[in-house]
């Protein structure tokens, strides 16, 4: 790939800006994009594991940490959709983390919001994977 990907993926990555961040070294950018896939996928596994279990005092903290990792890594590579999805999930989990564990009704409502933001993030992950496939990474 010697030119920017099609505009179909403009919501996924600002390719021109990502290239600038990598000193216009396309091979390096491709390596970083592949590494990002691995990191995102590893964090998604952690989030999915938490969401499968009953809520405990660490649930939302673990989701916050995993989404924060995705947010930071995707920000560095100008992957807007991933960054936005991770940011929204991190904020939802942070809000939920403030709710006392005895307040089941509020926790349930907060968990629903976290699940909604998780779905949003997963759409970003799917788009990112489709982008990578389109550029043969």
Coordinates of C-alpha atoms in Angstrom, one line a residue:
X1 CA 0.0 0.0 0.0
X2 CA 1.7 3.2 -1.1
X3 CA -1.3 5.5 -0.9
X4 CA -3.9 6.2 1.6
X5 CA -6.8 3.7 1.9
X6 CA -10.1 4.5 0.4
X7 CA -12.4 7.0 2.0
X8 CA -14.5 4.1 3.1
X9 CA -12.2 3.9 6.1
X10 CA -11.8 7.6 6.9
X11 CA -13.9 7.1 10.1
X12 CA -11.5 4.3 11.1
X13 CA -8.1 6.0 10.7
X14 CA -6.7 9.4 9.6
X15 CA -4.1 7.6 7.5
X16 CA -2.3 10.8 6.4
X17 CA -1.8 11.9 10.0
X18 CA -0.8 8.4 11.1
X19 CA 1.9 8.4 8.4
X20 CA 3.1 11.7 9.6
X21 CA 3.3 10.3 13.2
X22 CA 5.5 7.5 11.8
X23 CA 7.8 9.8 9.9
X24 CA 6.2 8.7 6.6
X25 CA 7.6 5.2 7.1
X26 CA 4.9 3.0 5.8
X27 CA 6.5 -0.2 6.8
X28 CA 6.8 1.1 10.4
X29 CA 3.1 2.2 10.3
X30 CA 2.0 -1.2 9.1
X31 CA 3.9 -2.9 11.9
X32 CA 2.3 -0.5 14.5
X33 CA -1.2 -1.1 13.0
X34 CA -0.7 -4.8 13.4
X35 CA 0.6 -4.4 16.9
X36 CA -2.5 -2.3 17.7
X37 CA -4.7 -5.1 16.5
X38 CA -3.0 -7.5 18.9
X39 CA -3.3 -5.1 21.8
X40 CA -6.9 -4.2 21.1
X41 CA -7.9 -7.9 20.8
X42 CA -6.2 -8.7 24.1
X43 CA -8.0 -5.9 25.9
X44 CA -11.3 -6.9 24.3
X45 CA -10.8 -10.5 25.7
X46 CA -10.3 -8.9 29.2
X47 CA -13.5 -6.8 28.9
X48 CA -15.5 -9.7 27.6
X49 CA -14.4 -11.9 30.5
X50 CA -15.5 -9.2 33.0
X51 CA -18.9 -8.8 31.2
X52 CA -19.6 -12.6 31.5
X53 CA -19.2 -12.6 35.2
X54 CA -21.4 -11.2 37.9
X55 CA -20.5 -7.6 38.9
X56 CA -18.0 -7.4 41.7
X57 CA -15.9 -4.6 43.2
X58 CA -13.3 -4.9 40.5
X59 CA -15.5 -5.3 37.4
X60 CA -15.7 -1.7 36.3
X61 CA -12.1 -0.9 37.3
X62 CA -10.9 -3.7 35.0
X63 CA -13.1 -2.4 32.1
X64 CA -11.8 1.1 32.7
X65 CA -8.2 0.0 32.5
X66 CA -8.7 -2.1 29.4
X67 CA -10.6 0.6 27.6
X68 CA -7.9 3.2 28.6
X69 CA -5.2 1.0 27.0
X70 CA -7.3 0.9 23.8
X71 CA -7.9 4.6 23.9
X72 CA -4.3 5.5 24.3
X73 CA -2.9 3.1 21.7
X74 CA -5.6 4.0 19.1
X75 CA -5.1 7.7 19.7
X76 CA -1.4 7.4 18.9
X77 CA -2.2 5.9 15.5
X78 CA -5.1 8.3 14.7
X79 CA -7.7 5.6 14.9
X80 CA -10.7 7.8 15.7
X81 CA -13.5 5.3 15.9
X82 CA -11.6 3.0 18.3
X83 CA -10.5 6.0 20.4
X84 CA -14.1 7.3 20.7
X85 CA -15.5 3.9 21.5
X86 CA -12.9 3.2 24.1
X87 CA -13.3 6.6 25.6
X88 CA -17.1 6.2 25.9
X89 CA -16.7 2.8 27.5
X90 CA -14.1 4.0 29.9
X91 CA -16.4 6.9 31.0
X92 CA -19.4 4.6 31.4
X93 CA -17.3 2.2 33.5
X94 CA -15.8 5.0 35.6
X95 CA -19.3 6.3 36.4
X96 CA -20.4 2.7 37.3
X97 CA -17.3 2.3 39.4
X98 CA -18.5 5.1 41.7
X99 CA -21.8 3.3 42.6
X100 CA -21.8 1.4 45.9
X101 CA -22.1 -2.3 45.4
X102 CA -25.1 -2.4 47.6
X103 CA -27.1 -0.2 45.2
X104 CA -28.1 -3.1 42.9
X105 CA -30.7 -1.1 40.9
X106 CA -28.1 1.7 40.0
X107 CA -25.5 -0.9 39.3
X108 CA -27.8 -2.8 37.0
X109 CA -28.6 0.5 35.1
X110 CA -24.9 1.4 34.9
X111 CA -24.0 -2.1 33.7
X112 CA -26.6 -1.7 30.9
X113 CA -24.9 1.5 29.8
X114 CA -21.5 -0.2 30.0
X115 CA -22.8 -3.0 27.7
X116 CA -24.2 -0.4 25.3
X117 CA -20.8 1.3 25.1
X118 CA -19.1 -2.1 24.7
X119 CA -21.3 -2.7 21.6
X120 CA -20.2 0.7 20.3
X121 CA -16.5 -0.2 20.8
X122 CA -17.0 -3.6 19.2
X123 CA -18.3 -1.8 16.0
X124 CA -15.1 0.2 16.0
X125 CA -13.0 -3.0 16.5
X126 CA -14.8 -4.7 13.6
X127 CA -14.3 -1.6 11.4
X128 CA -10.6 -1.6 12.3
X129 CA -10.2 -5.3 11.5
X130 CA -12.0 -4.6 8.1
X131 CA -9.5 -1.8 7.4
X132 CA -6.6 -4.0 8.2
X133 CA -7.9 -6.7 5.9
X134 CA -8.4 -4.1 3.1
X135 CA -4.7 -3.1 3.3
X136 CA -3.5 -6.6 3.7
X137 CA -2.2 -6.4 7.3

